[in-house]
XYZ file of C-alpha atoms in Angstrom:
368
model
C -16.380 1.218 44.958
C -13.363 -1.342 46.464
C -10.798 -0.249 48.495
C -7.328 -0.447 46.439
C -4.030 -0.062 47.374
C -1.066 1.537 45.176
C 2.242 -0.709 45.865
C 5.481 0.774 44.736
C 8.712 -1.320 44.802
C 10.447 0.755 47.490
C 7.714 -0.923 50.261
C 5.417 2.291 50.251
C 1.648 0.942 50.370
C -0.892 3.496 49.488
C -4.546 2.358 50.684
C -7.349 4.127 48.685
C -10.460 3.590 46.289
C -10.768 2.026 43.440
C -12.642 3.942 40.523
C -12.615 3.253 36.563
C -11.886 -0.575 35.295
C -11.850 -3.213 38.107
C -8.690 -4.477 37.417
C -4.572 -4.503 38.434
C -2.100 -1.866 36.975
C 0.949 -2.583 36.469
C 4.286 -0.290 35.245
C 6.392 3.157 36.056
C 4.580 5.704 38.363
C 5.104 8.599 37.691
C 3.579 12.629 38.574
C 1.660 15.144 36.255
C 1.886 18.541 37.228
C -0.851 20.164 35.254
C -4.002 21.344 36.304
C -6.104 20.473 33.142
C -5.725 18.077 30.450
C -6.639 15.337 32.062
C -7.883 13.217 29.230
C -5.104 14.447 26.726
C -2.425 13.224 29.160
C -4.389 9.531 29.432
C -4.302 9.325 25.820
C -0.752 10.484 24.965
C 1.126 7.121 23.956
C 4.351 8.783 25.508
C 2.562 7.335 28.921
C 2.382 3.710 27.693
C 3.952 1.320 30.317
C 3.048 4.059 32.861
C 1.009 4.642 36.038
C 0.204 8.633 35.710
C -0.254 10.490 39.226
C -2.000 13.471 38.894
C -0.218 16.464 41.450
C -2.963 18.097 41.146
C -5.947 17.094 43.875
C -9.234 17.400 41.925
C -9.715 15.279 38.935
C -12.662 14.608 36.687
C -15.022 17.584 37.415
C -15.469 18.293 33.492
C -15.782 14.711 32.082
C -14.429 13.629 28.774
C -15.232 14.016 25.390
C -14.302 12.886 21.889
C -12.751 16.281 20.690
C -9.775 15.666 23.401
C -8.299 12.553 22.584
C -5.079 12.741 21.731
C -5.313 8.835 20.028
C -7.299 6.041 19.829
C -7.639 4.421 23.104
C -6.012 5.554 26.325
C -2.550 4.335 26.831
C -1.637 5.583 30.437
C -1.393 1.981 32.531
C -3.387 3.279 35.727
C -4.747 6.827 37.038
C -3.926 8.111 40.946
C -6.084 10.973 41.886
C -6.376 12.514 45.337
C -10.293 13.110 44.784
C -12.343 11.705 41.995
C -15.284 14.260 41.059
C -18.005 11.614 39.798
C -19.623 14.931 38.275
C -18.721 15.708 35.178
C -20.025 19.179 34.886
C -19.132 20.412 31.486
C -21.267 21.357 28.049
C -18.591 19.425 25.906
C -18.846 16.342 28.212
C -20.319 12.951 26.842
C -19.130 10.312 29.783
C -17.684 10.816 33.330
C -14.321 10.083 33.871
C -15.189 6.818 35.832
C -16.951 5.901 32.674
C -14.478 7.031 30.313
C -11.783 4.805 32.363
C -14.152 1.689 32.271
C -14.925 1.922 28.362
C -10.688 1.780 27.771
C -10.208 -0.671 30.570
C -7.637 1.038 32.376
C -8.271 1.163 36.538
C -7.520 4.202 38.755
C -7.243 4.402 42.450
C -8.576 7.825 44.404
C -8.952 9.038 47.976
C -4.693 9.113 48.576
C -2.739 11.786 49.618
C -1.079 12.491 46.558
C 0.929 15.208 47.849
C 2.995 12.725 50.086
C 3.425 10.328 46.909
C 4.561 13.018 44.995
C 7.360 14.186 47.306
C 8.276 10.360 47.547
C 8.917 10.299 43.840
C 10.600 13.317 43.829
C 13.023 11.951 46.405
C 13.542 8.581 46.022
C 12.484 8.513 41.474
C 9.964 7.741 39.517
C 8.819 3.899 41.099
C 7.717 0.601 39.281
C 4.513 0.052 41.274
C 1.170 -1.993 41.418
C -2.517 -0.587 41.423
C -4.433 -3.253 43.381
C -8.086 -4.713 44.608
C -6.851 -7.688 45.260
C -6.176 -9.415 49.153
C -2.538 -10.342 48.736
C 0.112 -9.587 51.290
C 2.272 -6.762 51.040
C 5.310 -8.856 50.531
C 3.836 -10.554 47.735
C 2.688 -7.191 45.826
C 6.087 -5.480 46.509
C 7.442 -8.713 45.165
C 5.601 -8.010 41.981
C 6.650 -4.415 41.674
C 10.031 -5.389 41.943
C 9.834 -7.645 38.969
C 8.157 -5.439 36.690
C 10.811 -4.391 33.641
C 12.738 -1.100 34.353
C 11.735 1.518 31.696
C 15.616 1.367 30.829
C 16.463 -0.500 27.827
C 12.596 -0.607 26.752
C 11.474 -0.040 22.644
C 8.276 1.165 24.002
C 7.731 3.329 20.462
C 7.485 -0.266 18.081
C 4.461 -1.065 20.250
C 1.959 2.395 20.434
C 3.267 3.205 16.712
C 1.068 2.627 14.200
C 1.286 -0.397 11.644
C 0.147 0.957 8.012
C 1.103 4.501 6.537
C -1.915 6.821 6.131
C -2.851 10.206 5.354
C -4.154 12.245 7.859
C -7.133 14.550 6.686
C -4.921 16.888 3.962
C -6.064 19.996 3.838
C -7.213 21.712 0.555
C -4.380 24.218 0.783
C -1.975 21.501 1.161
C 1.450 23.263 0.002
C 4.258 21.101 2.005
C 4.596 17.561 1.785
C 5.685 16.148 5.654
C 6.643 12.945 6.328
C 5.515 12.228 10.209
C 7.377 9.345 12.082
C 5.165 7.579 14.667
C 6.685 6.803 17.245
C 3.563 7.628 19.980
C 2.467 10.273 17.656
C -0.254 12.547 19.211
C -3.128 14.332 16.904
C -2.979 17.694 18.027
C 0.550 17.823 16.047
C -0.933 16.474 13.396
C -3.886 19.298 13.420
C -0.855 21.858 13.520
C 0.935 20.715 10.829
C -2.096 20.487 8.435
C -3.474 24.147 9.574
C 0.617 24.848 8.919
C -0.087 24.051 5.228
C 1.010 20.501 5.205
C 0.354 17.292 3.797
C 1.144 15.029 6.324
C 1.694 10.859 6.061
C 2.570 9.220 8.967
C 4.499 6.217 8.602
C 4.894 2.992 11.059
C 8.356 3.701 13.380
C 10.588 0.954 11.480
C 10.692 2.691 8.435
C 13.371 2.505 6.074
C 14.794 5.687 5.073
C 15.016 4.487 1.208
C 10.597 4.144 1.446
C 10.589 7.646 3.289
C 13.111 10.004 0.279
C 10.561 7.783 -2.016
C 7.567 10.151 -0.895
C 9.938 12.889 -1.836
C 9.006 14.716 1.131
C 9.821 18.651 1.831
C 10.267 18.022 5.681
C 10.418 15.389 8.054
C 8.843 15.243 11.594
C 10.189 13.184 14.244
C 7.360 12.246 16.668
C 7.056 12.156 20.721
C 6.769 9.050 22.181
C 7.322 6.817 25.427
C 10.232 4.597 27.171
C 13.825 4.718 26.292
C 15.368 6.148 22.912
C 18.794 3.790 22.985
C 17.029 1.048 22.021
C 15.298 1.923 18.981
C 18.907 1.284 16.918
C 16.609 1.049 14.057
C 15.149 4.638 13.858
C 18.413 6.065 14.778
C 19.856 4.350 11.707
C 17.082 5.913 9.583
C 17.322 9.698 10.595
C 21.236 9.451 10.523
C 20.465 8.069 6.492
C 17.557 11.022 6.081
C 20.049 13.902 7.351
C 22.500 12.984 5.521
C 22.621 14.928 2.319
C 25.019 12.042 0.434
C 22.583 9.556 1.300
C 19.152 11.457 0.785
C 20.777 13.594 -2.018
C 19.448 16.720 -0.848
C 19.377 18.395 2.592
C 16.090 17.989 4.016
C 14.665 20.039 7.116
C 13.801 17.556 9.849
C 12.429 18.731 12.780
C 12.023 16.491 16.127
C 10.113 16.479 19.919
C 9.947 14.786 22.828
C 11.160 11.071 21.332
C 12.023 12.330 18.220
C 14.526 15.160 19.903
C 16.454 12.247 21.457
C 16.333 9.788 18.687
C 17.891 12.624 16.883
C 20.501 13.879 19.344
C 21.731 10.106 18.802
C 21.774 9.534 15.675
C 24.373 12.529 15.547
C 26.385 10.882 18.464
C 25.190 12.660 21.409
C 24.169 10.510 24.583
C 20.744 10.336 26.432
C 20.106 9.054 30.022
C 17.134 8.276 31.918
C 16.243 11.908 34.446
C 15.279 10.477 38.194
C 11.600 11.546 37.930
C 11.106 12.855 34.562
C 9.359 16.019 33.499
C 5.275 15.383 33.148
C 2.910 18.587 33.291
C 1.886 21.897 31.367
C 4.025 24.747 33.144
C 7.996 23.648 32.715
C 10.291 26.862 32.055
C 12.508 26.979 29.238
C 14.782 29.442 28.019
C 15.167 29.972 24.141
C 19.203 30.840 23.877
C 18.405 32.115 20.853
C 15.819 35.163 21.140
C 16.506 35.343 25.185
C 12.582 34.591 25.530
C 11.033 32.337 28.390
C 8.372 29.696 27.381
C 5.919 27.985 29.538
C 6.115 24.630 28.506
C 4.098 21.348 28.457
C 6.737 17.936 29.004
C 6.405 14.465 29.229
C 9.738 12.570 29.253
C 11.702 10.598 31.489
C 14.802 10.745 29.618
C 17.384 13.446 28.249
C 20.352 14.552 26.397
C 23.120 14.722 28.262
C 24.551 18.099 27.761
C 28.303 17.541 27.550
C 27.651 14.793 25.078
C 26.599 16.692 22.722
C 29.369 17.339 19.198
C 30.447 20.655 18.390
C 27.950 20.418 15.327
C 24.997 20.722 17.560
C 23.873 24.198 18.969
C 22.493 24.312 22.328
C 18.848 26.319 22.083
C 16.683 26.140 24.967
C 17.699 25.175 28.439
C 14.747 23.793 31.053
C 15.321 26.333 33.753
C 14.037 23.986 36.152
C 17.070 21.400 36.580
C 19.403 23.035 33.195
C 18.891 19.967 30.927
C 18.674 20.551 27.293
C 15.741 21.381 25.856
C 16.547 21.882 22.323
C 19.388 22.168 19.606
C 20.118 22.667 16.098
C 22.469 21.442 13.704
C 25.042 24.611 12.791
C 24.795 23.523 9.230
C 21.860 21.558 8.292
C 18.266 22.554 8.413
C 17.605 19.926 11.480
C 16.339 21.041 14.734
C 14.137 19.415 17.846
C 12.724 20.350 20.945
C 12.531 17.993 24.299
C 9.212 19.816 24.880
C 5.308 19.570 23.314
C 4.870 22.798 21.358
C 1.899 21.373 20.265
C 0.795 21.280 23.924
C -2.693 20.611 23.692
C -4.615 22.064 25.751
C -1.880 24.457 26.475
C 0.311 26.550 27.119
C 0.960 27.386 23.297
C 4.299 29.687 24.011
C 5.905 27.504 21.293
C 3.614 27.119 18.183
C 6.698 29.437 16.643
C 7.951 26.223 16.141
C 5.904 24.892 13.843
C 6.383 28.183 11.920
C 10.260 27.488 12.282
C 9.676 24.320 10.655
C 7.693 25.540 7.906
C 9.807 28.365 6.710
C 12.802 25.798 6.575
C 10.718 23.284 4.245
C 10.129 26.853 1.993
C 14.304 27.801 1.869
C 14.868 23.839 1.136
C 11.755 22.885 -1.491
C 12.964 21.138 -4.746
């Protein structure tokens, strides 16, 4: 093991040990609050550009295996744990997570006091920062931080989202036909949907609405997925086509997280903005305005909806209790609706699988 350092562009040097692929890390650094899900967070594409801090101080003790991925490959940038456990102790386990990090090429950095980071994040925002084993001044690698793109302004979703249209594993009692935009798609929504009853194809991010109402589709999902929504002018022309009933010729229940929540809050002229550290972990509060109910939430966004921007077609229905920030809305007369949360939330909490019922019984009302 080399000593590394973790270089963030406000001059804070964090000296440490290197663990997983021996090389530099470069993007956003941001916390994760959750306890477990270590490997599902690595291999979300809504972390792509992102150097993931884990709050939480041991990481690794149950290893990885092939049943957690949430895609392919892992898409986090770099991984900053307080202690690495080079046990993996687990029946399910097949590699360490040392080894797990090597095989994807992605480098972490251990031994820091991850408690002090995380209160420097939460004070001064989420940081563009360095993971290092190289000798190189601190002036030079602060340099480097500091020229690093801002996640503002980045189409982040064009570059994790996948590049043919497939079917993903129908199930024989396929009764609704879903259309799933990928945006940073993860597969444990996809599992959900199919147990749901649905036939789900998931189609590359760009789209065009006219290739989508071809499918004839009884619902459309609107996938999670990393860096800034405003930029993707292209997907926010597509879902304003798809909810329109003139255009698609029929109403059509959409329903959208994470990504797809804000894509959608834009395409029906509502604003977003990026939040100053973002919400990452597995126990967020939110209140559903609707039934009066508190969920336990998993997040991973560093942007939101800006409440007062939303029209008067759009109802308010769950509030993060944490800072107030919208959570989720509906349209007051089409069957449309997102969440800013994962109600998929693998490997927990599961508070909001309702959703996915929600979602279900709307494609039913609104079937050809």
């Amino acid at each position: 093991m080399k000593p590394a350092k973790l270089v963030l562009e406000s001059g804070d040097v964090f000296e440490g040990t290197s663990f997983g692929y021996d090389s530099d890390a470069e993007g956003e650094v941001v916390f994760n609050t959750a306890y477990t899900g270590y490997q599902e967070i690595l291999t979300d594409p809504s972390y792509a550009g992102q150097i993931v801090v884990m709050a939480y101080p041991l990481i690794g003790n149950y290893g990885t295996n092939p049943e957690d991925m949430e895609s392919q490959r892992v898409w986090a940038a770099g991984f900053v744990v307080k202690e690495h456990s080079e046990i993996a102790s687990n029946f399910t386990a097949r590699q360490s997570l040392d080894e797990f990090l090597k095989m994807h090429k992605v480098p972490g950095i251990s031994s820091i006091d991850t408690r002090r980071l995380v209160r420097l994040l939460r004070e001064k925002g989420a940081q563009r920062g360095i993971i290092t084993t190289a000798e190189q001044s601190k002036e030079h690698l602060v340099a480097r931080a500091r020229s690093l793109p801002e996640m503002v302004g980045l189409d982040l979703a064009s570059s994790v989202s996948t590049k043919q249209s497939y079917e993903y594993a129908p199930p024989e009692n396929a009764q609704y036909r879903v259309v799933a935009f990928d945006y940073g798609i993860k597969r444990n929504i996809l599992n959900l949907l199919n147990r749901s009853g649905c036939k789900v194809t998931v189609v590359p991010a760009n789209t065009p609405a006219e290739d989508v109402l071809a499918m004839r589709p009884d619902g459309i999902f609107l996938s999670n997925g990393p860096g800034d929504p405003e930029p993707l002018g292209y997907a926010i022309e597509t879902i304003q086509k798809l909810a329109n009933p003139k255009f698609a010729k029929r109403e059509i229940p959409i329903f959208g997280i994470c990504l797809g929540h804000q894509l959608l809050a834009l395409a029906f002229g509502a604003e977003t903005y990026k939040l100053k550290f973002g919400h990452h972990g597995s126990n967020h509060p939110v209140k559903n305005l609707i039934t009066g109910q508190i969920e336990i939430t998993a997040q991973n966004h560093g942007f939101a909806v800006r409440l007062k921007s939303m029209p008067k077609h759009l109802e308010l229905t769950h509030l993060n209790l944490y800072d107030q920030t919208v959570e989720g809305f509906r349209h007051k007369k089409l069957p449309v609706f997102s969440v800013q949360y994962h109600p998929e939330a693998s490997p927990g909490p599961h508070d909001s699988h309702y959703l996915f019922a929600q979602f279900i019984a709307l494609m039913e009302n609104y079937r050809d």
